Amino acid sequence: MRREIEAIRKALISGKREVSANQTWKRICQITEAGDIEGKKIRFTQTDMERLRSFVIREAGFDPTMDTLKDGRVEQSTVSVNEKLARGGVFDSMVIAGRPKGGSVPIKEMGELPAGALACVSIDKMMPPKTVSDPIVIMENGAMMAYLETIRWPDNIPNPIVLYRGHGINLPEIKKWVREVPDRALIIPFFDFDPEGIDMTRQYEAQRCIVPSNWRAIENRSPYNNATKYMKQISKRDLLSQDTRIPPAMRRHIAHNKIAVMQEHILSHDLPITILNFELLPTS
């Protein structure tokens, strides 16, 4: 129902009286008895638009012309009997942090964590960024947070603070917190080894990132390489050719072999990893 309500909200705000006759809108027509299906389009009268608005007010507890779904289930439950309409997932507003061998993480009033344990708190429970003094690895994929003890960390960061980058409403908040860490050298993104993953490190103003140590040995036909994903990424825009932070040899190798290796495969195929220092690279 969340998808249908969001579709109605967007249509009402835009003022459109005509939408594509996709499955979502066909369901909306059936539920609300509003709109006339004419071929590949659905057309609405002013009365239909009012009916759609009234439907959202009744089902979700807010006026779609003035408000939107709440981010959390508890917040949504204050306006609607259906708390599951909330936009955010259960942990979308939380920060998840841990350390491979255990230790302290930048969370207020938090003792040392056991090895592999994860802390899950709201962003306001984080320590001020200026207090950070240990390396912080920004993890792209949440599933990897369960394997901090298994990852073969580089010798120079055997026990970093690991922070999940987020995926919902917490993503911009975590990114802002990371950007406010004064010593940029402490921030080390660990993303998928593909054009999008490397390009994403720019968002964190990072001076270095984690890549497979044996990147030269990765080929198009390597069992863990996803050349199809590479082609999808590169078809949108050329993310590598202008990225002078990356060694030319690495850029050429990735492009020639159409390399896209996900974090999960780096772990499951036991690929060693290393830190790539952007600031030490030539500009051409």
mmCIF file of C-alpha atoms in Angstrom:
data_model
loop_
_atom_site.group_PDB
_atom_site.id
_atom_site.type_symbol
_atom_site.label_atom_id
_atom_site.label_comp_id
_atom_site.label_asym_id
_atom_site.label_seq_id
_atom_site.Cartn_x
_atom_site.Cartn_y
_atom_site.Cartn_z
ATOM 1 C CA MET A 1 0.000 0.000 0.000
ATOM 2 C CA ARG A 2 2.972 2.337 0.557
ATOM 3 C CA ARG A 3 3.694 2.403 -3.180
ATOM 4 C CA GLU A 4 0.093 3.252 -4.055
ATOM 5 C CA ILE A 5 -0.083 6.064 -1.500
ATOM 6 C CA GLU A 6 3.177 7.574 -2.699
ATOM 7 C CA ALA A 7 1.979 7.391 -6.331
ATOM 8 C CA ILE A 8 -1.238 9.209 -5.414
ATOM 9 C CA ARG A 9 0.694 11.858 -3.466
ATOM 10 C CA LYS A 10 2.978 12.611 -6.416
ATOM 11 C CA ALA A 11 0.054 12.784 -8.836
ATOM 12 C CA LEU A 12 -1.883 15.185 -6.612
ATOM 13 C CA ILE A 13 1.128 17.463 -6.087
ATOM 14 C CA SER A 14 1.914 17.566 -9.818
ATOM 15 C CA GLY A 15 -1.713 18.286 -10.693
ATOM 16 C CA LYS A 16 -1.669 15.689 -13.470
ATOM 17 C CA ARG A 17 -5.025 14.316 -14.549
ATOM 18 C CA GLU A 18 -3.441 11.516 -16.590
ATOM 19 C CA VAL A 19 -1.082 8.699 -15.604
ATOM 20 C CA SER A 20 0.310 5.537 -17.223
ATOM 21 C CA ALA A 21 -1.917 2.487 -16.834
ATOM 22 C CA ASN A 22 0.681 0.402 -14.977
ATOM 23 C CA GLN A 23 -0.108 -2.234 -12.381
ATOM 24 C CA THR A 24 0.182 0.203 -9.477
ATOM 25 C CA TRP A 25 -2.348 2.632 -10.920
ATOM 26 C CA LYS A 26 -4.681 -0.157 -11.988
ATOM 27 C CA ARG A 27 -4.736 -1.308 -8.354
ATOM 28 C CA ILE A 28 -5.412 2.252 -7.226
ATOM 29 C CA CYS A 29 -8.348 2.516 -9.623
ATOM 30 C CA GLN A 30 -9.752 -0.760 -8.344
ATOM 31 C CA ILE A 31 -9.384 0.184 -4.678
ATOM 32 C CA THR A 32 -10.621 3.777 -4.913
ATOM 33 C CA GLU A 33 -13.064 3.440 -7.827
ATOM 34 C CA ALA A 34 -11.500 6.569 -9.277
ATOM 35 C CA GLY A 35 -10.294 7.127 -12.844
ATOM 36 C CA ASP A 36 -11.109 5.769 -16.294
ATOM 37 C CA ILE A 37 -8.679 3.401 -18.033
ATOM 38 C CA GLU A 38 -8.300 4.365 -21.675
ATOM 39 C CA GLY A 39 -5.764 2.155 -23.407
ATOM 40 C CA LYS A 40 -2.336 2.784 -21.893
ATOM 41 C CA LYS A 41 -3.522 5.808 -19.902
ATOM 42 C CA ILE A 42 -5.739 6.456 -16.904
ATOM 43 C CA ARG A 43 -7.595 9.763 -16.784
ATOM 44 C CA PHE A 44 -9.071 11.447 -13.721
ATOM 45 C CA THR A 45 -11.761 14.071 -13.207
ATOM 46 C CA GLN A 46 -11.630 16.662 -10.437
ATOM 47 C CA THR A 47 -14.012 14.454 -8.456
ATOM 48 C CA ASP A 48 -11.616 11.519 -8.934
ATOM 49 C CA MET A 49 -8.721 13.608 -7.594
ATOM 50 C CA GLU A 50 -10.708 14.502 -4.489
ATOM 51 C CA ARG A 51 -11.544 10.832 -4.031
ATOM 52 C CA LEU A 52 -7.857 9.912 -4.218
ATOM 53 C CA ARG A 53 -7.002 12.618 -1.669
ATOM 54 C CA SER A 54 -9.719 11.415 0.704
ATOM 55 C CA PHE A 55 -8.506 7.841 0.351
ATOM 56 C CA VAL A 56 -4.974 8.747 1.501
ATOM 57 C CA ILE A 57 -6.290 10.841 4.412
ATOM 58 C CA ARG A 58 -8.453 7.935 5.536
ATOM 59 C CA GLU A 59 -5.854 5.164 5.105
ATOM 60 C CA ALA A 60 -2.582 6.907 5.971
ATOM 61 C CA GLY A 61 -3.655 9.731 8.246
ATOM 62 C CA PHE A 62 -2.170 12.684 6.341
ATOM 63 C CA ASP A 63 -3.157 15.099 3.595
ATOM 64 C CA PRO A 64 -1.082 14.082 0.535
ATOM 65 C CA THR A 65 -1.200 17.623 -0.850
ATOM 66 C CA MET A 66 0.537 18.982 2.246
ATOM 67 C CA ASP A 67 2.477 16.137 3.904
ATOM 68 C CA THR A 68 4.072 12.756 3.294
ATOM 69 C CA LEU A 69 4.432 9.366 4.951
ATOM 70 C CA LYS A 70 6.378 9.342 8.209
ATOM 71 C CA ASP A 71 9.923 7.985 8.280
ATOM 72 C CA GLY A 72 9.494 5.555 11.187
ATOM 73 C CA ARG A 73 6.807 3.101 12.235
ATOM 74 C CA VAL A 74 6.316 4.678 15.652
ATOM 75 C CA GLU A 75 5.864 8.123 14.059
ATOM 76 C CA GLN A 76 3.447 6.700 11.466
ATOM 77 C CA SER A 77 1.410 5.023 14.203
ATOM 78 C CA THR A 78 0.555 8.465 15.613
ATOM 79 C CA VAL A 79 -1.465 9.309 12.484
ATOM 80 C CA SER A 80 -2.550 5.927 11.083
ATOM 81 C CA VAL A 81 -3.608 2.513 12.333
ATOM 82 C CA ASN A 82 -1.241 0.980 9.752
ATOM 83 C CA GLU A 83 2.271 1.636 11.093
ATOM 84 C CA LYS A 84 3.828 -0.378 8.240
ATOM 85 C CA LEU A 85 3.067 2.445 5.817
ATOM 86 C CA ALA A 86 6.122 4.278 7.172
ATOM 87 C CA ARG A 87 8.740 5.023 4.523
ATOM 88 C CA GLY A 88 11.747 3.914 6.517
ATOM 89 C CA GLY A 89 12.747 0.386 7.482
ATOM 90 C CA VAL A 90 13.253 -0.685 11.082
ATOM 91 C CA PHE A 91 16.940 0.355 11.145
ATOM 92 C CA ASP A 92 16.892 3.056 8.463
ATOM 93 C CA SER A 93 17.483 5.829 11.001
ATOM 94 C CA MET A 94 20.189 4.033 12.981
ATOM 95 C CA VAL A 95 23.991 4.101 12.860
ATOM 96 C CA ILE A 96 25.709 0.701 12.938
ATOM 97 C CA ALA A 97 29.335 0.481 14.088
ATOM 98 C CA GLY A 98 31.803 -2.158 15.237
ATOM 99 C CA ARG A 99 35.442 -3.265 15.308
ATOM 100 C CA PRO A 100 36.925 -6.575 14.090
ATOM 101 C CA LYS A 101 38.820 -7.239 17.326
ATOM 102 C CA GLY A 102 36.553 -5.230 19.594
ATOM 103 C CA GLY A 103 37.241 -1.949 21.331
ATOM 104 C CA SER A 104 35.781 1.531 21.606
ATOM 105 C CA VAL A 105 33.610 3.156 18.945
ATOM 106 C CA PRO A 106 32.650 6.855 18.691
ATOM 107 C CA ILE A 107 29.352 6.519 20.566
ATOM 108 C CA LYS A 108 28.489 8.434 23.721
ATOM 109 C CA GLU A 109 28.534 6.480 26.999
ATOM 110 C CA MET A 110 29.472 3.288 25.178
ATOM 111 C CA GLY A 111 31.944 0.879 26.727
ATOM 112 C CA GLU A 112 34.232 -1.305 24.674
ATOM 113 C CA LEU A 113 32.531 -3.684 22.272
ATOM 114 C CA PRO A 114 33.453 -7.391 22.128
ATOM 115 C CA ALA A 115 35.154 -8.609 18.944
ATOM 116 C CA GLY A 116 32.698 -8.660 16.039
ATOM 117 C CA ALA A 117 29.864 -7.109 18.059
ATOM 118 C CA LEU A 118 27.877 -4.250 16.545
ATOM 119 C CA ALA A 119 26.425 -1.148 18.168
ATOM 120 C CA CYS A 120 23.213 0.276 16.744
ATOM 121 C CA VAL A 121 22.243 3.806 17.836
ATOM 122 C CA SER A 122 20.622 6.975 16.527
ATOM 123 C CA ILE A 123 22.927 9.593 15.000
ATOM 124 C CA ASP A 124 22.535 11.920 17.994
ATOM 125 C CA LYS A 125 24.289 9.306 20.150
ATOM 126 C CA MET A 126 27.495 9.617 18.108
ATOM 127 C CA MET A 127 30.507 11.394 19.579
ATOM 128 C CA PRO A 128 31.507 14.695 17.945
ATOM 129 C CA PRO A 129 33.502 13.966 14.760
ATOM 130 C CA LYS A 130 36.436 16.061 16.022
ATOM 131 C CA THR A 131 37.060 13.489 18.773
ATOM 132 C CA VAL A 132 37.872 10.694 16.309
ATOM 133 C CA SER A 133 41.508 9.551 16.361
ATOM 134 C CA ASP A 134 41.337 5.989 14.960
ATOM 135 C CA PRO A 135 40.888 4.982 11.297
ATOM 136 C CA ILE A 136 37.242 4.674 10.254
ATOM 137 C CA VAL A 137 36.314 2.296 7.456
ATOM 138 C CA ILE A 138 33.050 3.216 5.719
ATOM 139 C CA MET A 139 31.376 -0.056 4.696
ATOM 140 C CA GLU A 140 29.174 0.019 1.610
ATOM 141 C CA ASN A 141 27.118 -3.131 2.130
ATOM 142 C CA GLY A 142 25.355 -3.795 5.413
ATOM 143 C CA ALA A 143 25.675 -7.577 5.063
ATOM 144 C CA MET A 144 29.440 -7.237 5.406
ATOM 145 C CA MET A 145 29.086 -5.848 8.937
ATOM 146 C CA ALA A 146 28.411 -9.393 10.187
ATOM 147 C CA TYR A 147 31.854 -10.520 8.991
ATOM 148 C CA LEU A 148 34.206 -7.947 10.508
ATOM 149 C CA GLU A 149 36.249 -10.680 12.214
ATOM 150 C CA THR A 150 36.534 -12.673 8.976
ATOM 151 C CA ILE A 151 37.783 -9.907 6.677
ATOM 152 C CA ARG A 152 41.558 -9.942 6.126
ATOM 153 C CA TRP A 153 42.256 -6.340 7.085
ATOM 154 C CA PRO A 154 45.456 -4.655 5.841
ATOM 155 C CA ASP A 155 48.360 -4.796 8.301
ATOM 156 C CA ASN A 156 48.288 -1.018 8.803
ATOM 157 C CA ILE A 157 44.629 -1.066 9.949
ATOM 158 C CA PRO A 158 44.229 -4.390 11.793
ATOM 159 C CA ASN A 159 41.352 -3.176 13.970
ATOM 160 C CA PRO A 160 39.634 -0.117 12.459
ATOM 161 C CA ILE A 161 36.341 1.379 13.518
ATOM 162 C CA VAL A 162 33.866 0.163 10.882
ATOM 163 C CA LEU A 163 30.818 2.280 10.135
ATOM 164 C CA TYR A 164 28.003 1.122 7.862
ATOM 165 C CA ARG A 165 27.299 3.925 5.381
ATOM 166 C CA GLY A 166 23.522 3.477 5.714
ATOM 167 C CA HIS A 167 20.811 3.014 3.126
ATOM 168 C CA GLY A 168 17.788 5.047 4.214
ATOM 169 C CA ILE A 169 17.175 8.321 5.951
ATOM 170 C CA ASN A 170 20.392 7.798 7.909
ATOM 171 C CA LEU A 171 22.636 7.860 4.829
ATOM 172 C CA PRO A 172 22.946 11.675 4.496
ATOM 173 C CA GLU A 173 23.282 12.069 8.270
ATOM 174 C CA ILE A 174 26.134 9.555 8.453
ATOM 175 C CA LYS A 175 27.797 11.118 5.416
ATOM 176 C CA LYS A 176 27.634 14.552 7.059
ATOM 177 C CA TRP A 177 29.138 13.169 10.294
ATOM 178 C CA VAL A 178 31.989 11.523 8.369
ATOM 179 C CA ARG A 179 32.749 14.692 6.396
ATOM 180 C CA GLU A 180 33.160 16.603 9.664
ATOM 181 C CA VAL A 181 36.010 14.375 10.881
ATOM 182 C CA PRO A 182 38.949 16.848 10.778
ATOM 183 C CA ASP A 183 41.677 14.361 9.803
ATOM 184 C CA ARG A 184 40.555 13.210 6.346
ATOM 185 C CA ALA A 185 43.274 10.545 6.281
ATOM 186 C CA LEU A 186 41.308 8.623 8.932
ATOM 187 C CA ILE A 187 38.366 8.079 6.543
ATOM 188 C CA ILE A 188 38.763 4.938 4.414
ATOM 189 C CA PRO A 189 35.799 3.866 2.253
ATOM 190 C CA PHE A 190 35.526 0.131 1.526
ATOM 191 C CA PHE A 191 33.123 -0.126 -1.395
ATOM 192 C CA ASP A 192 32.597 -2.505 -4.308
ATOM 193 C CA PHE A 193 35.601 -2.587 -6.642
ATOM 194 C CA ASP A 194 33.837 -1.173 -9.681
ATOM 195 C CA PRO A 195 33.434 2.255 -11.325
ATOM 196 C CA GLU A 196 30.490 3.276 -9.131
ATOM 197 C CA GLY A 197 32.155 2.111 -5.928
ATOM 198 C CA ILE A 198 35.358 4.012 -6.654
ATOM 199 C CA ASP A 199 33.437 7.107 -7.738
ATOM 200 C CA MET A 200 31.331 7.002 -4.553
ATOM 201 C CA THR A 201 34.423 7.665 -2.430
ATOM 202 C CA ARG A 202 34.256 11.288 -3.639
ATOM 203 C CA GLN A 203 31.090 11.780 -1.595
ATOM 204 C CA TYR A 204 33.097 11.205 1.590
ATOM 205 C CA GLU A 205 35.956 13.501 0.591
ATOM 206 C CA ALA A 206 38.290 10.578 1.207
ATOM 207 C CA GLN A 207 42.009 10.644 0.529
ATOM 208 C CA ARG A 208 42.212 6.864 0.241
ATOM 209 C CA CYS A 209 40.081 3.743 -0.103
ATOM 210 C CA ILE A 210 40.309 -0.045 0.158
ATOM 211 C CA VAL A 211 40.796 -2.124 -3.005
ATOM 212 C CA PRO A 212 41.819 -5.741 -3.719
ATOM 213 C CA SER A 213 45.588 -6.131 -3.382
ATOM 214 C CA ASN A 214 45.694 -8.347 -6.464
ATOM 215 C CA TRP A 215 43.635 -6.082 -8.719
ATOM 216 C CA ARG A 216 46.067 -6.736 -11.585
ATOM 217 C CA ALA A 217 45.169 -10.451 -11.445
ATOM 218 C CA ILE A 218 41.422 -9.834 -11.781
ATOM 219 C CA GLU A 219 40.291 -10.578 -15.309
ATOM 220 C CA ASN A 220 37.049 -10.389 -17.228
ATOM 221 C CA ARG A 221 36.536 -14.139 -16.800
ATOM 222 C CA SER A 222 37.474 -14.286 -13.122
ATOM 223 C CA PRO A 223 34.736 -16.287 -11.357
ATOM 224 C CA TYR A 224 33.938 -13.387 -9.038
ATOM 225 C CA ASN A 225 33.901 -10.632 -11.676
ATOM 226 C CA ASN A 226 30.513 -9.274 -12.779
ATOM 227 C CA ALA A 227 31.186 -7.807 -16.228
ATOM 228 C CA THR A 228 27.447 -7.330 -16.813
ATOM 229 C CA LYS A 229 27.237 -4.971 -13.834
ATOM 230 C CA TYR A 230 30.276 -3.080 -15.132
ATOM 231 C CA MET A 231 28.558 -2.545 -18.497
ATOM 232 C CA LYS A 232 25.392 -1.265 -16.810
ATOM 233 C CA GLN A 233 27.404 1.224 -14.773
ATOM 234 C CA ILE A 234 29.567 2.472 -17.595
ATOM 235 C CA SER A 235 26.593 2.852 -19.951
ATOM 236 C CA LYS A 236 25.232 5.623 -17.713
ATOM 237 C CA ARG A 237 28.412 7.685 -17.694
ATOM 238 C CA ASP A 238 32.143 7.125 -17.910
ATOM 239 C CA LEU A 239 33.104 7.153 -14.231
ATOM 240 C CA LEU A 240 36.756 6.253 -14.675
ATOM 241 C CA SER A 241 38.316 8.156 -17.561
ATOM 242 C CA GLN A 242 38.372 11.507 -15.748
ATOM 243 C CA ASP A 243 39.178 10.183 -12.255
ATOM 244 C CA THR A 244 42.799 11.239 -11.922
ATOM 245 C CA ARG A 245 42.886 10.057 -8.302
ATOM 246 C CA ILE A 246 43.175 6.491 -9.652
ATOM 247 C CA PRO A 247 46.466 5.219 -11.161
ATOM 248 C CA PRO A 248 46.230 5.179 -14.973
ATOM 249 C CA ALA A 249 47.248 1.502 -14.989
ATOM 250 C CA MET A 250 44.343 0.638 -12.698
ATOM 251 C CA ARG A 251 41.874 2.644 -14.779
ATOM 252 C CA ARG A 252 43.010 0.902 -17.951
ATOM 253 C CA HIS A 253 42.899 -2.533 -16.329
ATOM 254 C CA ILE A 254 39.364 -2.047 -14.981
ATOM 255 C CA ALA A 255 38.110 -0.765 -18.341
ATOM 256 C CA HIS A 256 39.869 -3.432 -20.425
ATOM 257 C CA ASN A 257 38.609 -6.320 -18.286
ATOM 258 C CA LYS A 258 35.211 -4.755 -17.472
ATOM 259 C CA ILE A 259 35.784 -5.261 -13.761
ATOM 260 C CA ALA A 260 33.063 -5.120 -11.127
ATOM 261 C CA VAL A 261 33.794 -7.129 -7.984
ATOM 262 C CA MET A 262 31.298 -6.846 -5.149
ATOM 263 C CA GLN A 263 32.403 -6.724 -1.512
ATOM 264 C CA GLU A 264 30.708 -10.043 -0.798
ATOM 265 C CA HIS A 265 32.875 -11.736 -3.425
ATOM 266 C CA ILE A 266 36.019 -10.125 -2.078
ATOM 267 C CA LEU A 267 35.163 -11.815 1.217
ATOM 268 C CA SER A 268 33.900 -15.184 -0.047
ATOM 269 C CA HIS A 269 36.845 -15.628 -2.432
ATOM 270 C CA ASP A 270 39.305 -14.564 0.271
ATOM 271 C CA LEU A 271 40.811 -11.769 -1.801
ATOM 272 C CA PRO A 272 43.437 -9.795 0.150
ATOM 273 C CA ILE A 273 42.783 -6.057 0.386
ATOM 274 C CA THR A 274 45.004 -3.005 0.653
ATOM 275 C CA ILE A 275 44.719 0.768 1.028
ATOM 276 C CA LEU A 276 44.957 2.904 -2.102
ATOM 277 C CA ASN A 277 46.224 6.389 -1.224
ATOM 278 C CA PHE A 278 44.728 8.996 -3.547
ATOM 279 C CA GLU A 279 46.899 11.845 -2.315
ATOM 280 C CA LEU A 280 50.103 9.999 -3.256
ATOM 281 C CA LEU A 281 49.069 9.465 -6.898
ATOM 282 C CA PRO A 282 50.173 11.396 -9.954
ATOM 283 C CA THR A 283 47.536 13.698 -11.515
ATOM 284 C CA SER A 284 47.720 12.132 -14.960
#
